[in-house]
GROMACS .gro file of C-alpha atoms in nm:
model
  437
    1MET     CA    1   0.000   0.000   0.000
    2GLY     CA    2   0.292   0.235   0.077
    3SER     CA    3   0.418   0.259  -0.282
    4SER     CA    4   0.069   0.308  -0.425
    5VAL     CA    5  -0.003   0.584  -0.175
    6ARG     CA    6   0.325   0.751  -0.263
    7GLU     CA    7   0.240   0.732  -0.634
    8LEU     CA    8  -0.113   0.868  -0.579
    9ALA     CA    9   0.017   1.150  -0.364
   10GLY     CA   10   0.285   1.235  -0.616
   11ALA     CA   11   0.036   1.239  -0.903
   12THR     CA   12  -0.201   1.483  -0.731
   13PRO     CA   13  -0.293   1.767  -0.969
   14ALA     CA   14  -0.187   2.113  -0.855
   15THR     CA   15  -0.548   2.226  -0.887
   16ARG     CA   16  -0.682   1.974  -0.630
   17ASP     CA   17  -0.820   2.125  -0.311
   18ARG     CA   18  -0.624   1.918  -0.061
   19TYR     CA   19  -0.784   2.091   0.236
   20ILE     CA   20  -1.118   1.930   0.145
   21ASP     CA   21  -0.953   1.587   0.164
   22LEU     CA   22  -0.809   1.677   0.503
   23LEU     CA   23  -1.154   1.779   0.627
   24ARG     CA   24  -1.304   1.451   0.507
   25VAL     CA   25  -1.050   1.246   0.701
   26ALA     CA   26  -1.060   1.469   1.009
   27SER     CA   27  -1.440   1.467   1.031
   28LEU     CA   28  -1.476   1.089   1.009
   29GLY     CA   29  -1.180   1.040   1.243
   30THR     CA   30  -1.340   1.268   1.501
   31VAL     CA   31  -1.668   1.075   1.480
   32VAL     CA   32  -1.485   0.745   1.534
   33LEU     CA   33  -1.288   0.882   1.829
   34GLY     CA   34  -1.605   1.030   1.978
   35HIS     CA   35  -1.785   0.695   1.961
   36TRP     CA   36  -1.494   0.520   2.130
   37LEU     CA   37  -1.482   0.779   2.404
   38MET     CA   38  -1.858   0.805   2.468
   39ALA     CA   39  -1.913   0.433   2.521
   40ALA     CA   40  -1.955   0.374   2.894
   41VAL     CA   41  -1.954  -0.003   2.922
   42THR     CA   42  -1.998  -0.187   3.251
   43SER     CA   43  -2.085  -0.547   3.329
   44ASP     CA   44  -2.449  -0.432   3.339
   45GLY     CA   45  -2.455  -0.293   2.984
   46ILE     CA   46  -2.358   0.005   2.768
   47GLY     CA   47  -2.427   0.364   2.862
   48ASN     CA   48  -2.327   0.704   2.733
   49LEU     CA   49  -2.053   0.909   2.897
   50LEU     CA   50  -2.241   1.229   2.811
   51ALA     CA   51  -2.536   1.109   3.018
   52VAL     CA   52  -2.309   1.021   3.309
   53VAL     CA   53  -2.134   1.359   3.297
   54PRO     CA   54  -2.387   1.604   3.145
   55GLY     CA   55  -2.135   1.888   3.153
   56LEU     CA   56  -1.940   1.716   2.878
   57GLN     CA   57  -2.233   1.767   2.639
   58LEU     CA   58  -2.094   2.112   2.564
   59LEU     CA   59  -1.804   1.941   2.387
   60THR     CA   60  -2.047   1.822   2.120
   61TRP     CA   61  -2.058   2.181   1.993
   62VAL     CA   62  -1.704   2.125   1.867
   63LEU     CA   63  -1.676   1.748   1.828
   64GLN     CA   64  -2.010   1.675   1.655
   65ILE     CA   65  -1.862   1.745   1.315
   66MET     CA   66  -2.073   1.521   1.095
   67PRO     CA   67  -2.206   1.839   0.925
   68VAL     CA   68  -1.851   1.899   0.800
   69PHE     CA   69  -1.857   1.562   0.623
   70PHE     CA   70  -2.183   1.649   0.447
   71PHE     CA   71  -2.038   1.989   0.354
   72VAL     CA   72  -1.730   1.819   0.205
   73GLY     CA   73  -1.960   1.574   0.027
   74GLY     CA   74  -2.149   1.858  -0.137
   75PHE     CA   75  -1.823   2.007  -0.264
   76SER     CA   76  -1.703   1.675  -0.409
   77HIS     CA   77  -2.041   1.586  -0.558
   78ALA     CA   78  -2.062   1.922  -0.735
   79LEU     CA   79  -1.721   1.875  -0.898
   80SER     CA   80  -1.793   1.515  -0.999
   81CYS     CA   81  -2.137   1.589  -1.143
   82ARG     CA   82  -2.012   1.891  -1.338
   83SER     CA   83  -1.726   1.686  -1.482
   84LEU     CA   84  -1.977   1.433  -1.616
   85LEU     CA   85  -2.201   1.708  -1.754
   86ARG     CA   86  -1.907   1.855  -1.949
   87ARG     CA   87  -1.833   1.515  -2.103
   88ARG     CA   88  -2.187   1.407  -2.184
   89PRO     CA   89  -2.311   1.370  -2.540
   90GLU     CA   90  -2.574   1.619  -2.651
   91GLY     CA   91  -2.909   1.561  -2.478
   92SER     CA   92  -2.800   1.274  -2.253
   93THR     CA   93  -2.870   1.411  -1.907
   94ASP     CA   94  -3.037   1.081  -1.816
   95SER     CA   95  -2.709   0.892  -1.865
   96VAL     CA   96  -2.521   1.149  -1.653
   97TYR     CA   97  -2.753   1.081  -1.361
   98SER     CA   98  -2.705   0.704  -1.398
   99ALA     CA   99  -2.326   0.731  -1.426
  100PHE     CA  100  -2.301   0.969  -1.131
  101LEU     CA  101  -2.510   0.746  -0.904
  102ARG     CA  102  -2.327   0.431  -1.010
  103ALA     CA  103  -1.982   0.573  -0.934
  104ARG     CA  104  -2.085   0.717  -0.597
  105LEU     CA  105  -2.281   0.410  -0.487
  106GLN     CA  106  -1.997   0.178  -0.583
  107ARG     CA  107  -1.763   0.360  -0.346
  108LEU     CA  108  -2.020   0.375  -0.065
  109LEU     CA  109  -2.217   0.053  -0.098
  110ARG     CA  110  -1.949  -0.203  -0.182
  111PRO     CA  111  -1.777  -0.178   0.159
  112THR     CA  112  -2.114  -0.127   0.328
  113LEU     CA  113  -2.272  -0.438   0.179
  114VAL     CA  114  -1.968  -0.647   0.269
  115PHE     CA  115  -2.003  -0.524   0.628
  116VAL     CA  116  -2.377  -0.598   0.622
  117LEU     CA  117  -2.335  -0.950   0.485
  118VAL     CA  118  -2.046  -1.047   0.712
  119TRP     CA  119  -2.229  -0.928   1.022
  120GLY     CA  120  -2.555  -1.081   0.903
  121ALA     CA  121  -2.394  -1.423   0.864
  122ALA     CA  122  -2.220  -1.394   1.202
  123ALA     CA  123  -2.542  -1.286   1.374
  124LEU     CA  124  -2.735  -1.578   1.223
  125VAL     CA  125  -2.473  -1.832   1.336
  126VAL     CA  126  -2.457  -1.686   1.687
  127GLN     CA  127  -2.835  -1.698   1.729
  128LEU     CA  128  -2.869  -2.045   1.578
  129LEU     CA  129  -2.620  -2.164   1.839
  130GLY     CA  130  -2.834  -2.012   2.114
  131GLY     CA  131  -2.629  -1.698   2.174
  132GLY     CA  132  -2.737  -1.338   2.154
  133GLY     CA  133  -2.764  -1.242   2.519
  134GLY     CA  134  -2.559  -0.999   2.728
  135LEU     CA  135  -2.297  -0.791   2.550
  136THR     CA  136  -2.337  -1.006   2.238
  137GLY     CA  137  -2.702  -0.908   2.206
  138VAL     CA  138  -2.618  -0.542   2.263
  139THR     CA  139  -2.348  -0.569   1.996
  140LEU     CA  140  -2.589  -0.719   1.744
  141ARG     CA  141  -2.826  -0.430   1.810
  142LEU     CA  142  -2.571  -0.148   1.810
  143VAL     CA  143  -2.322  -0.246   1.545
  144THR     CA  144  -2.543  -0.136   1.254
  145GLN     CA  145  -2.649   0.198   1.404
  146PRO     CA  146  -2.381   0.408   1.224
  147LEU     CA  147  -2.536   0.298   0.894
  148TRP     CA  148  -2.790   0.581   0.935
  149PHE     CA  149  -2.518   0.816   0.816
  150ILE     CA  150  -2.463   0.617   0.496
  151GLY     CA  151  -2.835   0.602   0.428
  152ILE     CA  152  -2.871   0.980   0.460
  153TYR     CA  153  -2.556   1.033   0.255
  154LEU     CA  154  -2.703   0.820  -0.024
  155ALA     CA  155  -2.999   1.058  -0.028
  156MET     CA  156  -2.757   1.350  -0.069
  157VAL     CA  157  -2.602   1.172  -0.367
  158ALA     CA  158  -2.943   1.109  -0.523
  159PHE     CA  159  -3.046   1.475  -0.491
  160THR     CA  160  -2.717   1.619  -0.618
  161PRO     CA  161  -2.795   1.656  -0.992
  162PRO     CA  162  -3.131   1.835  -0.956
  163LEU     CA  163  -3.018   2.052  -0.664
  164LEU     CA  164  -2.696   2.141  -0.842
  165LYS     CA  165  -2.903   2.259  -1.137
  166LEU     CA  166  -3.109   2.477  -0.903
  167HIS     CA  167  -2.791   2.601  -0.736
  168ASP     CA  168  -2.647   2.710  -1.070
  169ARG     CA  169  -2.954   2.925  -1.120
  170TYR     CA  170  -3.035   3.052  -0.771
  171GLY     CA  171  -2.714   3.013  -0.566
  172TRP     CA  172  -2.766   3.099  -0.199
  173GLY     CA  173  -3.140   3.104  -0.262
  174VAL     CA  174  -3.154   2.722  -0.265
  175PHE     CA  175  -2.980   2.703   0.072
  176ALA     CA  176  -3.216   2.969   0.207
  177ALA     CA  177  -3.519   2.772   0.086
  178LEU     CA  178  -3.398   2.449   0.249
  179ALA     CA  179  -3.312   2.629   0.574
  180GLY     CA  180  -3.652   2.800   0.571
  181ALA     CA  181  -3.823   2.466   0.520
  182ALA     CA  182  -3.629   2.320   0.817
  183ALA     CA  183  -3.735   2.614   1.033
  184ALA     CA  184  -4.100   2.578   0.924
  185VAL     CA  185  -4.095   2.209   1.015
  186ASP     CA  186  -3.971   2.289   1.366
  187VAL     CA  187  -4.231   2.562   1.412
  188LEU     CA  188  -4.510   2.326   1.311
  189ARG     CA  189  -4.362   2.052   1.526
  190PHE     CA  190  -4.309   2.247   1.848
  191ALA     CA  191  -4.564   2.531   1.826
  192ALA     CA  192  -4.850   2.356   1.648
  193GLY     CA  193  -4.783   1.998   1.754
  194VAL     CA  194  -4.817   1.857   1.402
  195PRO     CA  195  -4.712   1.490   1.426
  196TYR     CA  196  -4.459   1.309   1.205
  197LEU     CA  197  -4.366   1.626   1.016
  198GLU     CA  198  -4.031   1.640   1.196
  199PHE     CA  199  -3.897   1.351   0.987
  200LEU     CA  200  -3.885   1.583   0.685
  201ASN     CA  201  -3.587   1.749   0.850
  202PHE     CA  202  -3.376   1.444   0.779
  203ALA     CA  203  -3.388   1.583   0.426
  204PHE     CA  204  -3.410   1.959   0.478
  205VAL     CA  205  -3.134   1.996   0.738
  206TRP     CA  206  -2.878   1.767   0.579
  207LEU     CA  207  -2.953   1.889   0.226
  208ALA     CA  208  -2.901   2.248   0.345
  209VAL     CA  209  -2.558   2.160   0.486
  210HIS     CA  210  -2.479   1.965   0.167
  211GLN     CA  211  -2.580   2.271  -0.035
  212LEU     CA  212  -2.310   2.473   0.143
  213GLY     CA  213  -2.062   2.241  -0.027
  214PHE     CA  214  -2.195   2.354  -0.367
  215LEU     CA  215  -2.138   2.714  -0.260
  216ARG     CA  216  -1.785   2.628  -0.149
  217ALA     CA  217  -1.718   2.468  -0.488
  218ASP     CA  218  -1.804   2.804  -0.649
  219ASP     CA  219  -1.600   2.997  -0.388
  220ARG     CA  220  -1.915   3.176  -0.272
  221ILE     CA  221  -1.856   3.144   0.104
  222ARG     CA  222  -1.669   3.473   0.125
  223ARG     CA  223  -1.744   3.576   0.484
  224PRO     CA  224  -1.680   3.263   0.692
  225ALA     CA  225  -1.646   3.460   1.016
  226ALA     CA  226  -1.997   3.601   0.971
  227LEU     CA  227  -2.130   3.253   0.886
  228ALA     CA  228  -1.967   3.099   1.194
  229GLY     CA  229  -2.081   3.382   1.421
  230ALA     CA  230  -2.438   3.379   1.297
  231GLY     CA  231  -2.459   3.000   1.324
  232LEU     CA  232  -2.315   2.989   1.674
  233ALA     CA  233  -2.529   3.278   1.802
  234SER     CA  234  -2.844   3.124   1.653
  235ALA     CA  235  -2.768   2.781   1.800
  236VAL     CA  236  -2.704   2.931   2.143
  237ALA     CA  237  -3.031   3.127   2.128
  238LEU     CA  238  -3.233   2.826   2.016
  239VAL     CA  239  -3.096   2.606   2.293
  240ALA     CA  240  -3.126   2.875   2.559
  241LEU     CA  241  -3.476   2.995   2.469
  242GLY     CA  242  -3.632   2.707   2.279
  243PRO     CA  243  -3.711   2.340   2.333
  244TYR     CA  244  -3.377   2.219   2.198
  245PRO     CA  245  -3.138   2.013   2.415
  246LEU     CA  246  -2.777   2.114   2.480
  247SER     CA  247  -2.622   1.806   2.323
  248MET     CA  248  -2.569   1.804   1.947
  249VAL     CA  249  -2.568   1.424   1.948
  250GLY     CA  250  -2.850   1.193   2.050
  251MET     CA  251  -2.883   1.108   2.418
  252PRO     CA  252  -3.045   0.794   2.561
  253GLY     CA  253  -3.401   0.842   2.675
  254GLU     CA  254  -3.429   1.207   2.570
  255ARG     CA  255  -3.770   1.330   2.456
  256ILE     CA  256  -3.622   1.568   2.197
  257SER     CA  257  -3.300   1.505   2.007
  258ASN     CA  258  -3.110   1.749   1.788
  259MET     CA  259  -2.999   1.456   1.572
  260ALA     CA  260  -3.289   1.220   1.517
  261PRO     CA  261  -3.464   1.384   1.352
  262PRO     CA  262  -3.233   1.682   1.294
  263THR     CA  263  -3.348   2.020   1.419
  264LEU     CA  264  -3.295   2.382   1.324
  265ALA     CA  265  -3.048   2.399   1.613
  266LEU     CA  266  -2.835   2.132   1.445
  267LEU     CA  267  -2.848   2.325   1.116
  268CYS     CA  268  -2.724   2.637   1.294
  269HIS     CA  269  -2.453   2.423   1.453
  270GLY     CA  270  -2.360   2.312   1.101
  271LEU     CA  271  -2.333   2.676   0.990
  272TRP     CA  272  -2.099   2.750   1.279
  273LEU     CA  273  -1.879   2.451   1.194
  274VAL     CA  274  -1.865   2.528   0.822
  275GLY     CA  275  -1.770   2.886   0.895
  276ALA     CA  276  -1.506   2.769   1.143
  277VAL     CA  277  -1.338   2.524   0.907
  278GLU     CA  278  -1.342   2.786   0.632
  279LEU     CA  279  -1.163   3.027   0.867
  280LEU     CA  280  -0.895   2.759   0.907
  281ARG     CA  281  -0.867   2.708   0.533
  282ALA     CA  282  -0.534   2.888   0.479
  283PRO     CA  283  -0.338   2.722   0.762
  284GLY     CA  284  -0.502   2.389   0.680
  285ALA     CA  285  -0.396   2.418   0.317
  286ARG     CA  286  -0.038   2.495   0.423
  287LEU     CA  287  -0.037   2.192   0.653
  288VAL     CA  288  -0.161   1.949   0.390
  289ALA     CA  289   0.079   2.086   0.129
  290GLY     CA  290   0.361   1.904   0.308
  291PRO     CA  291   0.442   1.574   0.131
  292ARG     CA  292   0.431   1.359   0.446
  293VAL     CA  293   0.102   1.501   0.566
  294TRP     CA  294  -0.048   1.470   0.220
  295ARG     CA  295   0.058   1.106   0.190
  296ALA     CA  296  -0.107   1.038   0.526
  297VAL     CA  297  -0.428   1.207   0.409
  298VAL     CA  298  -0.427   1.009   0.082
  299ALA     CA  299  -0.376   0.684   0.272
  300ALA     CA  300  -0.652   0.764   0.522
  301ASN     CA  301  -0.898   0.869   0.252
  302GLY     CA  302  -0.848   0.536   0.081
  303VAL     CA  303  -0.979   0.343   0.383
  304ALA     CA  304  -1.193   0.600   0.567
  305MET     CA  305  -1.529   0.438   0.493
  306THR     CA  306  -1.404   0.091   0.583
  307ALA     CA  307  -1.265   0.219   0.913
  308PHE     CA  308  -1.593   0.398   0.987
  309LEU     CA  309  -1.798   0.085   0.919
  310TRP     CA  310  -1.588  -0.141   1.142
  311HIS     CA  311  -1.488   0.092   1.428
  312LEU     CA  312  -1.780  -0.004   1.652
  313THR     CA  313  -1.703  -0.372   1.592
  314ALA     CA  314  -1.350  -0.305   1.714
  315MET     CA  315  -1.464  -0.111   2.020
  316LEU     CA  316  -1.718  -0.374   2.125
  317GLY     CA  317  -1.456  -0.642   2.063
  318VAL     CA  318  -1.225  -0.469   2.311
  319TYR     CA  319  -1.495  -0.464   2.577
  320GLY     CA  320  -1.588  -0.825   2.502
  321ALA     CA  321  -1.227  -0.931   2.549
  322MET     CA  322  -1.206  -0.739   2.876
  323LEU     CA  323  -1.515  -0.916   3.008
  324ALA     CA  324  -1.390  -1.255   2.890
  325LEU     CA  325  -1.054  -1.199   3.062
  326ASP     CA  326  -1.217  -1.064   3.380
  327VAL     CA  327  -1.046  -0.728   3.339
  328PRO     CA  328  -1.219  -0.485   3.579
  329LEU     CA  329  -1.456  -0.236   3.417
  330PRO     CA  330  -1.460   0.070   3.645
  331GLU     CA  331  -1.764   0.291   3.683
  332PRO     CA  332  -1.775   0.545   3.398
  333ALA     CA  333  -1.611   0.883   3.454
  334THR     CA  334  -1.418   0.769   3.763
  335GLY     CA  335  -1.043   0.813   3.783
  336ALA     CA  336  -0.985   0.444   3.709
  337TRP     CA  337  -1.216   0.466   3.406
  338TRP     CA  338  -1.029   0.765   3.263
  339ALA     CA  339  -0.698   0.587   3.323
  340GLN     CA  340  -0.820   0.301   3.101
  341VAL     CA  341  -0.931   0.529   2.817
  342PRO     CA  342  -0.595   0.552   2.631
  343VAL     CA  343  -0.548   0.175   2.648
  344ARG     CA  344  -0.900   0.101   2.527
  345ILE     CA  345  -0.873   0.348   2.240
  346ALA     CA  346  -0.532   0.212   2.137
  347ALA     CA  347  -0.670  -0.143   2.139
  348ALA     CA  348  -0.977  -0.040   1.937
  349ALA     CA  349  -0.753   0.141   1.687
  350GLY     CA  350  -0.537  -0.170   1.652
  351ILE     CA  351  -0.835  -0.398   1.587
  352THR     CA  352  -0.978  -0.143   1.342
  353ALA     CA  353  -0.646  -0.144   1.154
  354VAL     CA  354  -0.662  -0.522   1.124
  355LEU     CA  355  -1.022  -0.510   0.998
  356VAL     CA  356  -0.928  -0.236   0.750
  357ALA     CA  357  -0.642  -0.453   0.621
  358VAL     CA  358  -0.889  -0.737   0.565
  359PHE     CA  359  -1.171  -0.539   0.402
  360ARG     CA  360  -1.007  -0.233   0.244
  361THR     CA  361  -1.001  -0.389  -0.103
  362PHE     CA  362  -1.378  -0.327  -0.131
  363GLU     CA  363  -1.328   0.050  -0.104
  364ARG     CA  364  -1.144   0.102  -0.429
  365PRO     CA  365  -1.243   0.427  -0.602
  366VAL     CA  366  -1.456   0.392  -0.914
  367SER     CA  367  -1.438   0.637  -1.203
  368ALA     CA  368  -1.766   0.769  -1.334
  369VAL     CA  369  -1.805   0.637  -1.689
  370LEU     CA  370  -2.086   0.758  -1.911
  371PRO     CA  371  -2.296   0.478  -2.062
  372ALA     CA  372  -2.298   0.436  -2.437
  373ARG     CA  373  -2.526   0.675  -2.621
  374GLY     CA  374  -2.889   0.577  -2.578
  375LYS     CA  375  -2.817   0.377  -2.265
  376GLY     CA  376  -2.846   0.461  -1.899
  377SER     CA  377  -3.173   0.503  -1.717
  378GLY     CA  378  -3.223   0.786  -1.471
  379PRO     CA  379  -3.562   0.661  -1.341
  380VAL     CA  380  -3.426   0.310  -1.276
  381SER     CA  381  -3.124   0.461  -1.099
  382ALA     CA  382  -3.354   0.676  -0.885
  383VAL     CA  383  -3.557   0.369  -0.783
  384GLY     CA  384  -3.236   0.181  -0.710
  385VAL     CA  385  -3.082   0.447  -0.488
  386THR     CA  386  -3.414   0.488  -0.303
  387LEU     CA  387  -3.428   0.115  -0.230
  388ALA     CA  388  -3.064   0.115  -0.122
  389LEU     CA  389  -3.097   0.407   0.117
  390LEU     CA  390  -3.419   0.268   0.268
  391GLY     CA  391  -3.252  -0.069   0.317
  392VAL     CA  392  -2.947   0.082   0.485
  393LEU     CA  393  -3.159   0.310   0.705
  394GLY     CA  394  -3.386   0.020   0.797
  395LEU     CA  395  -3.092  -0.194   0.900
  396SER     CA  396  -2.949   0.088   1.111
  397MET     CA  397  -3.276   0.093   1.304
  398VAL     CA  398  -3.354  -0.275   1.341
  399GLY     CA  399  -3.004  -0.421   1.392
  400TYR     CA  400  -2.927  -0.792   1.390
  401ALA     CA  401  -3.063  -0.886   1.732
  402GLY     CA  402  -3.374  -1.104   1.729
  403LEU     CA  403  -3.321  -1.239   1.376
  404LEU     CA  404  -3.486  -1.571   1.455
  405GLU     CA  405  -3.778  -1.401   1.630
  406GLY     CA  406  -3.855  -1.180   1.329
  407HIS     CA  407  -3.768  -0.857   1.511
  408THR     CA  408  -3.871  -0.544   1.318
  409ALA     CA  409  -3.840  -0.166   1.344
  410LEU     CA  410  -4.062   0.109   1.209
  411LEU     CA  411  -3.913   0.272   0.898
  412ILE     CA  412  -4.130   0.572   0.803
  413ALA     CA  413  -4.466   0.393   0.808
  414VAL     CA  414  -4.359   0.032   0.745
  415HIS     CA  415  -4.219  -0.230   0.981
  416VAL     CA  416  -3.897  -0.369   0.836
  417SER     CA  417  -3.692  -0.672   0.942
  418ALA     CA  418  -3.316  -0.709   0.903
  419PRO     CA  419  -3.343  -0.962   0.615
  420ALA     CA  420  -3.586  -0.734   0.429
  421ALA     CA  421  -3.353  -0.437   0.479
  422VAL     CA  422  -3.058  -0.634   0.342
  423VAL     CA  423  -3.258  -0.741   0.038
  424MET     CA  424  -3.361  -0.380  -0.030
  425ALA     CA  425  -3.002  -0.256  -0.004
  426LEU     CA  426  -2.869  -0.530  -0.232
  427GLY     CA  427  -3.154  -0.491  -0.481
  428GLY     CA  428  -3.110  -0.116  -0.496
  429TRP     CA  429  -2.737  -0.147  -0.560
  430LEU     CA  430  -2.797  -0.398  -0.841
  431LEU     CA  431  -3.055  -0.171  -1.004
  432VAL     CA  432  -2.816   0.125  -1.004
  433GLU     CA  433  -2.538  -0.097  -1.139
  434ARG     CA  434  -2.756  -0.215  -1.425
  435ALA     CA  435  -2.895   0.129  -1.506
  436GLY     CA  436  -2.550   0.287  -1.516
  437ARG     CA  437  -2.404   0.051  -1.776
   0.00000   0.00000   0.00000
């Protein structure tokens, strides 16, 4: 891998925005580290450090940087889609949509589906052998939860071509419309008590953040300090005066979450973060211009999704080993617990590295290739990506616990089981593959 990374780093075009690549790696790395740190595991089960020490919830205003990943995604999607549009034959917008979805879904869904199938087989074997209780059962339930992010990200991919077209015409107006829609949803939710409407903000909030990436691609975020200040001030006001909780990540048992579904407060938090990382753009670009740093970023980008998919497996494996070896698990947030943190994180990082070495081959980048003239089906691709994202989201909700009992979870208005979710994800991927050829 070392020589290939060196070659890729050396072949980087001078025009490439390396800072964006650094942000992609840093945002996913921070999410992984946050998950490892927040897990408060005892012999009685798994809790959340932020619930044990509520004062630490303020750290989520800096460390909940998933909006940065969606912002970076918008930037990358805009460049990729425009490249295809420049190369398309006359009147073949349909094939552009198919090619764009196929390339993006290959990179996202290949490692995801491998993860899903490996864990599905393991869960079935464990439960056929009579296991599935204790930490094993918790693992089977929790290990798929991060897939929500991939499901939402697939929706961002699907909406890129039409929203990019609107962006080219209206610019900041598209962001304003999405942000206004997110605000209207919250008003109707909290002031009027309209039920179920809040789930629309899974689209409006994340699409608004994604749209900021389009603006960054056109160099139209020219006052990042104002953006960061307005976002931070608005988030503070909403939390202080409104019904929004302090934490920018979901908390166990909370009646209202800023994350699920996303709220206007989380969107304002995203504005603050985007403005902040844009303020750091110049020093960040200087940092990543160094050959060693750039090679590290290239290497990390090549396995980032695989590491994200398997990091909870690694963390839960560490705790499982500790329980099996009768290593004491101190009460969370005590001195003994904090003393164990570096060792646990180092062990989880080591196991993640092993899992990445095993599964990284499925994360190879795929170039977007336009289908032959007259081929490529946008409608079929749209159906495929919809099935795939619903399958991935469904699996993130239902998990692999209770496979033999037919356990289900409510996805929008339909109860979905883990096998059904897997079939949807696989079927959607195959449809996009076929439509993009």
